[in-house]
Amino acid sequence: MFKYIENGSITSVNGFKASGLHSGIKKKRKDLALIYSETDCELAATFTKNKFKAAPVLIGEEIHKLGEKVRAILINSGNANACTGDEGMKNAQSCQKELAACLYLSDKQVLVSSTGVIGKQLETNIIIKSLPDLINKLNSLSGSDAAEAIMTTDTYSKSYALEVQISGKSYRIGAIAKGSGMIQPNMATMLAFISTDIKIEKTLLQEALKEAVDLSFNRISVDGEMSTNDTVLLLANSTSSIAIEKSTIEYVQFKEALIDLCRKMAIDIVKDGEGSSKIIEINVKKCENIETANKIAERLANSLLIKTAIYGEDANWGRILSAIGSLEIDFNPDDVEIFINKNSIISIGRKITIDESIVNESLKNNYIYLDVVMNSGEKSTQWWTTDLTEKYIDINAHYRT
Amino acid sequence: MFKYIENGSITSVNGFKASGLHSGIKKKRKDLALIYSETDCELAATFTKNKFKAAPVLIGEEIHKLGEKVRAILINSGNANACTGDEGMKNAQSCQKELAACLYLSDKQVLVSSTGVIGKQLETNIIIKSLPDLINKLNSLSGSDAAEAIMTTDTYSKSYALEVQISGKSYRIGAIAKGSGMIQPNMATMLAFISTDIKIEKTLLQEALKEAVDLSFNRISVDGEMSTNDTVLLLANSTSSIAIEKSTIEYVQFKEALIDLCRKMAIDIVKDGEGSSKIIEINVKKCENIETANKIAERLANSLLIKTAIYGEDANWGRILSAIGSLEIDFNPDDVEIFINKNSIISIGRKITIDESIVNESLKNNYIYLDVVMNSGEKSTQWWTTDLTEKYIDINAHYRT
């Protein structure tokens, strides 16, 4: 149905250009990115639920609410412009206005996005001074520069693009994302920007994005922290001849492709989780309802004792049972089955089914499967998390020094 | 009103004896303790809310429910006897029965308690073989041996006793406790055993204990984990001539003393939190209701980013705001005030009020004050937590190796 494009990025989609450079917000690395569409785009968006929303998030929410057709996204890393009050809002707006003027757009066609340290005022002069150069560098091969420029504690950039074939014709979806710490459901310190060349109504585009985010970025956790800046923006520029309409097979295909792309980026973010050495795929199965399944998965994804046990390559299933048991949910403790790396460890009746040393051996892998079967219904969920290492502590104890 | 007794312990109370020794469950350190009352005791008790309750917890709950007058508590460390199924229950019962026989008591007068690794069967032969020696060692000066024998990852033992004066007469409350990891509200991997020589009805004793636990052990967190074994037992043997009755000033005094004692132990447990280098006292003030106050305090107490920032001696108030903002509670972000070590950092209107470097200097202390004023009501709460260090990871990655 769809296939990934080698070294694909947000600029693999017709009509989208990007650039990225070092402006001086960060000491050395790239810190400023621009995504530009040659034509008007429908916008779909999801934002953090944190009460302390960063200034650029508030600006984005308004543009999204107004239903504006957008053209450009300016993103800086190194400074989140969060908890910066009225001055922070003015700073975000002045970057927005300045870029709009340079590109001959209206203000509302320009989105802004920030990630980095909280509570520090943005040095707008540095950003504004760099805009001509940033615009000058715009081209359809520079998605990777933009992906690099939005990184904070990320150790590698995240870019993907895929192509969907529909009866001889095709369209594309491209994306870049960042995220490494402060990762938890309901959007984390993560930004993702997605482009596509389909023609689609805003409400349907939003519906597809919401479902994709729910099944990807909202099911990952690194440290249970929720950021002030999380943003996913999806721009559709209609430049392909493919129109996607409600209740069609084409819409289902588009959603499938979008979900797959979002999951790829979500898993990349977990894989790059601060200090992590392993990625843990959590499958919670046969629950009474989806809320319970997600509650259990989230608890396991955030348990320090489970995450440290996996880091220590110790199949400490007692900590898994104990974490499930700590939740305010109804279940029969004797019905719970646990599998680690597909080995049955605890079967119905709380029976230990395997010598742990066999499982410990398999924990040397970098991708760990943790399956919990509750046997109380038919609902399942899938989450991703990391182990927890000394390096996470080191990164976050000395983040600002 | 009351004063602490130097080197006081559970045996500082008239009529209580204790002992502790190394039986062989652990490699080297003491692992078996006995607390014994010469006369019948009223029992008050609180237990873990974890659905996977350990076998000794189930036995204790039944004795408590039946209203039995108890005489002895047998405690082992090194093995939690949790998630051990029917065999685990049989093992706990056989230790209980054997001790009852040795002491000429009925089974229901003997409580058992376990702490340590989950999911391993108890080596009852080791325990039973040691009972004669354990009974032989019983005396009124060995509270400290018992306190030592119940330790797991604790780095020091926790013992206290206090004396309350009432018009020329006096009574005492003594206690030992353990706890270091798996610490979170609703009882953690902590055990506490408390003795007193007052005469009091079981229901009133229970009411006092519940309130004391709510204001102490239920307000601490090291790692947000809830154990399968948490237990607080309070035994009143009536050997002083002081009877405490409902709705009297004496009852209020008793409760005050009991709360103070429980808080001392709770703070000790946090101080000994696995790998911790600092203790953090969290005061959440001026909330709409106590539930909201506790929700905010619990969130702050469990935030990895706040705990690592304090470890790094970095007054990263942005992480504090972000953590509060992540909660599903109603409040006006502009009303929130933040104080670190009593220095105002954020005042009303989200204004930054101090140079962080001054506050960073004060974070070199070992006891950190974190005050959040919500300005939306009159309710306040006080919690205690630790910072999070590389050592916590190391301890818990390699706990069983």
Coordinates of N, CA and C in Angstrom, one line a residue, chain B residues 93 194 205 368 384:
Chain B
Q93 N 2.1 -19.6 57.2 CA 1.3 -20.2 58.3 C 2.2 -21.2 59.1
I194 N 5.0 -0.7 66.2 CA 4.9 0.3 67.2 C 4.3 -0.3 68.5
L205 N -7.9 3.0 68.9 CA -6.5 2.8 68.5 C -6.3 2.8 67.0
I368 N 16.2 20.3 51.6 CA 15.7 21.3 50.7 C 14.2 21.5 50.9
W384 N 7.3 14.6 51.8 CA 8.8 14.4 51.8 C 9.2 13.5 50.7

